[in-house]
Coordinates of C-alpha atoms and ligand atoms in Angstrom, one line a residue:
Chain A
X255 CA -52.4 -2.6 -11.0
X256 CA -51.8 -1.8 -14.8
X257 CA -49.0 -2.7 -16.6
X258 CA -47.9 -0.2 -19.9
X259 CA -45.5 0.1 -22.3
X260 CA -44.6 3.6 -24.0
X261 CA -42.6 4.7 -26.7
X262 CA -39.7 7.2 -25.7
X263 CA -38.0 9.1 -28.3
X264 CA -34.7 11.2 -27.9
X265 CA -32.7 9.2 -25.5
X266 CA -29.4 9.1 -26.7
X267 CA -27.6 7.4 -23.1
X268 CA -28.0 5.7 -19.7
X269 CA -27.8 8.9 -18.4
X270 CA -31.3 9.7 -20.1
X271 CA -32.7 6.2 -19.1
X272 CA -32.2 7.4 -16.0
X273 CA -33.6 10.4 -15.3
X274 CA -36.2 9.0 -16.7
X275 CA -36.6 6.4 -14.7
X276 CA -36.0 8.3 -11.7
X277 CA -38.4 11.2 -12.1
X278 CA -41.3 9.0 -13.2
X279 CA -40.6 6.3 -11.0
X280 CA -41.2 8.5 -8.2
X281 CA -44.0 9.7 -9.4
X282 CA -47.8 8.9 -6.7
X283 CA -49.4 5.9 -8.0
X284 CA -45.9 4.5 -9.9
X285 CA -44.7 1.2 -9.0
X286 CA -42.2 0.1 -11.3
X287 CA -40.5 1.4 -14.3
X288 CA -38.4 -0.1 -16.7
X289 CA -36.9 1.8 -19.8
X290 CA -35.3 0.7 -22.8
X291 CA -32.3 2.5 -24.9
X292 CA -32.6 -0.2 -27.6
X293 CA -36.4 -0.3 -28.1
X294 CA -36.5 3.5 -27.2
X295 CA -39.5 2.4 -24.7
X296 CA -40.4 2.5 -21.1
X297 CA -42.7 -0.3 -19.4
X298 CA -44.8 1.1 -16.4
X299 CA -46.5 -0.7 -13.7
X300 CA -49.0 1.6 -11.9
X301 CA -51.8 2.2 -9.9
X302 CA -54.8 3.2 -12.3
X303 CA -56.1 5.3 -9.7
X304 CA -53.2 7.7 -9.3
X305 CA -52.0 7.6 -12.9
X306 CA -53.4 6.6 -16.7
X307 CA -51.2 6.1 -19.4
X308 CA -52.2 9.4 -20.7
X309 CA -51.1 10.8 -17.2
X310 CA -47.7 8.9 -17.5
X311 CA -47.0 9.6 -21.2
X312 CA -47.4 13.6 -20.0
X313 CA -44.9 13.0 -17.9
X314 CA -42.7 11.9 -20.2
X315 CA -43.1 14.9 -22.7
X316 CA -42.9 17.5 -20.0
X317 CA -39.5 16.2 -19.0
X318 CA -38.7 16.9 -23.1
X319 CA -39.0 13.6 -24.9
X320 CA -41.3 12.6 -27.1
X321 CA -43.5 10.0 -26.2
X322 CA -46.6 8.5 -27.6
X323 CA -48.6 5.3 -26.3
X324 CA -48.4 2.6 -28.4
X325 CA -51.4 0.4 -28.7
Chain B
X37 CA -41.2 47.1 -23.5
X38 CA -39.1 45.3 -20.6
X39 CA -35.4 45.1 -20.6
X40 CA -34.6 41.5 -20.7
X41 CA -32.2 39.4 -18.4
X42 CA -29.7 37.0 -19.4
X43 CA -29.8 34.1 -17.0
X44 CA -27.3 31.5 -16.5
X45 CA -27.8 28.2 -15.2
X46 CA -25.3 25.1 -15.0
X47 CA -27.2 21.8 -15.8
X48 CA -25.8 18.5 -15.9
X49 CA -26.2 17.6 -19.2
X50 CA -23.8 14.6 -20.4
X51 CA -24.8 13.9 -24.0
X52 CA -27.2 15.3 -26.8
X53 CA -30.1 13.2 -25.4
X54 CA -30.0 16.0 -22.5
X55 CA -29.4 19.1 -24.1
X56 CA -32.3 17.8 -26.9
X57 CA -34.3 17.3 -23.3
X58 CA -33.5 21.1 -22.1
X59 CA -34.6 22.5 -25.5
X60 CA -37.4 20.5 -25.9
X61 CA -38.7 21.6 -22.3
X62 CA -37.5 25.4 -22.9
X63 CA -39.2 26.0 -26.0
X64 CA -42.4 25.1 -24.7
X65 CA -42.4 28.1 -22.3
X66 CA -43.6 31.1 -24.4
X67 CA -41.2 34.3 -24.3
X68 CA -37.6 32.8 -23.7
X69 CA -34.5 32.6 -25.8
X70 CA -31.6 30.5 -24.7
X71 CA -28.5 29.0 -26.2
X72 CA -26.5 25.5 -25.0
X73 CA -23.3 25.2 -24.5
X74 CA -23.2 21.3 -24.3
X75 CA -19.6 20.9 -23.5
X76 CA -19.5 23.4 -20.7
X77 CA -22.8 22.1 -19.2
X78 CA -24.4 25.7 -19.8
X79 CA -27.5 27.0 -20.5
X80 CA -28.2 31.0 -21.1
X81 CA -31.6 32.0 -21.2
X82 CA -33.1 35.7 -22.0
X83 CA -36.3 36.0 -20.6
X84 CA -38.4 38.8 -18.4
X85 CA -39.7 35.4 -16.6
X86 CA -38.6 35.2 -13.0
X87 CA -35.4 32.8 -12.3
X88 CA -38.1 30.3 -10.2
X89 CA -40.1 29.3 -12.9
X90 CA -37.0 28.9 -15.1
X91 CA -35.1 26.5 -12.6
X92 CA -38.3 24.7 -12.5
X93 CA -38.4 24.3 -15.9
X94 CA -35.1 22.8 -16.1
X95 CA -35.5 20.9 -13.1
X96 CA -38.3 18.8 -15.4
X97 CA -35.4 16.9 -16.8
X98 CA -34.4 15.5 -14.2
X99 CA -31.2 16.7 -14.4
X100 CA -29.0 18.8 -11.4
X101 CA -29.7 22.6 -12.2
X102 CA -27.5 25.4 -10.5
X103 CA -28.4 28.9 -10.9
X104 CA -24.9 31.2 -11.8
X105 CA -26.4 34.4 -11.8
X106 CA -27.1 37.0 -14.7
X107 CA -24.3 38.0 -17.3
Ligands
CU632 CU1 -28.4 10.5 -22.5
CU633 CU1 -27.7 12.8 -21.9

């Protein structure tokens, strides 16, 4: 399993956290999700057979926020 | 030149993280107009694409969608 952290721009509530963390968290190959408000992040634990971070970061832009991968 | 159709869809949109989310997802599909009524949860959207692909395209938010017809 992977572990990843993305930046996630244009949350403005926990509403947005989640759907967020809803949609990608049921996502094949997603174990655990975690987003941040505050740090305007989310931290991913996946299955690098299912999903890359590319993969989950499209996710995140298709749903209409911005995100980008950090390191 | 086709006559286009005025669609309106209830989504559950609670704050401007949402509605940002709805446009962002909207304006990525070539060939629709819409406008948001935040407030009233609504989203009107003229395009000659069919009602499907335009739920699903709101659906990508995560958010509730309900289709109210064409006005
Ligand atoms: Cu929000
Ligand atoms: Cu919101």
């Amino acid at each position: 399993l992977c572990s990843v952290s993305i930046a996630v721009e244009g949350m403005t509530c926990g509403s947005c956290v989640q759907s967020i963390e809803q949609r990608i968290g049921s996502l094949p190959g997603v174990i655990d999700i975690k987003v941040s408000l505050e740090q305007e992040n989310a931290t991913v634990i996946f299955d690098p057979s299912q999903q890359s971070p590319e993969s989950l970061s499209e996710a995140i832009e298709d749903m209409g926020f911005e995100s980008s991968l950090s390191e | 030149m086709c006559l286009q159709q005025k669609h309106e869809f209830e989504v559950a949109m609670t704050c401007e993280g949402c509605s940002g989310a709805v446009s962002r997802v909207l304006s990525k599909l070539a060939g629709v107009s819409f406008e948001i009524d935040l407030p009233k949860k609504l989203v009107w959207i003229e395009s000659d694409k069919d009602v499907e692909v335009l739920m699903e395209t709101l659906k990508k938010c995560g958010k509730e969608v309900k289709y109210n017809g064409t006005k």
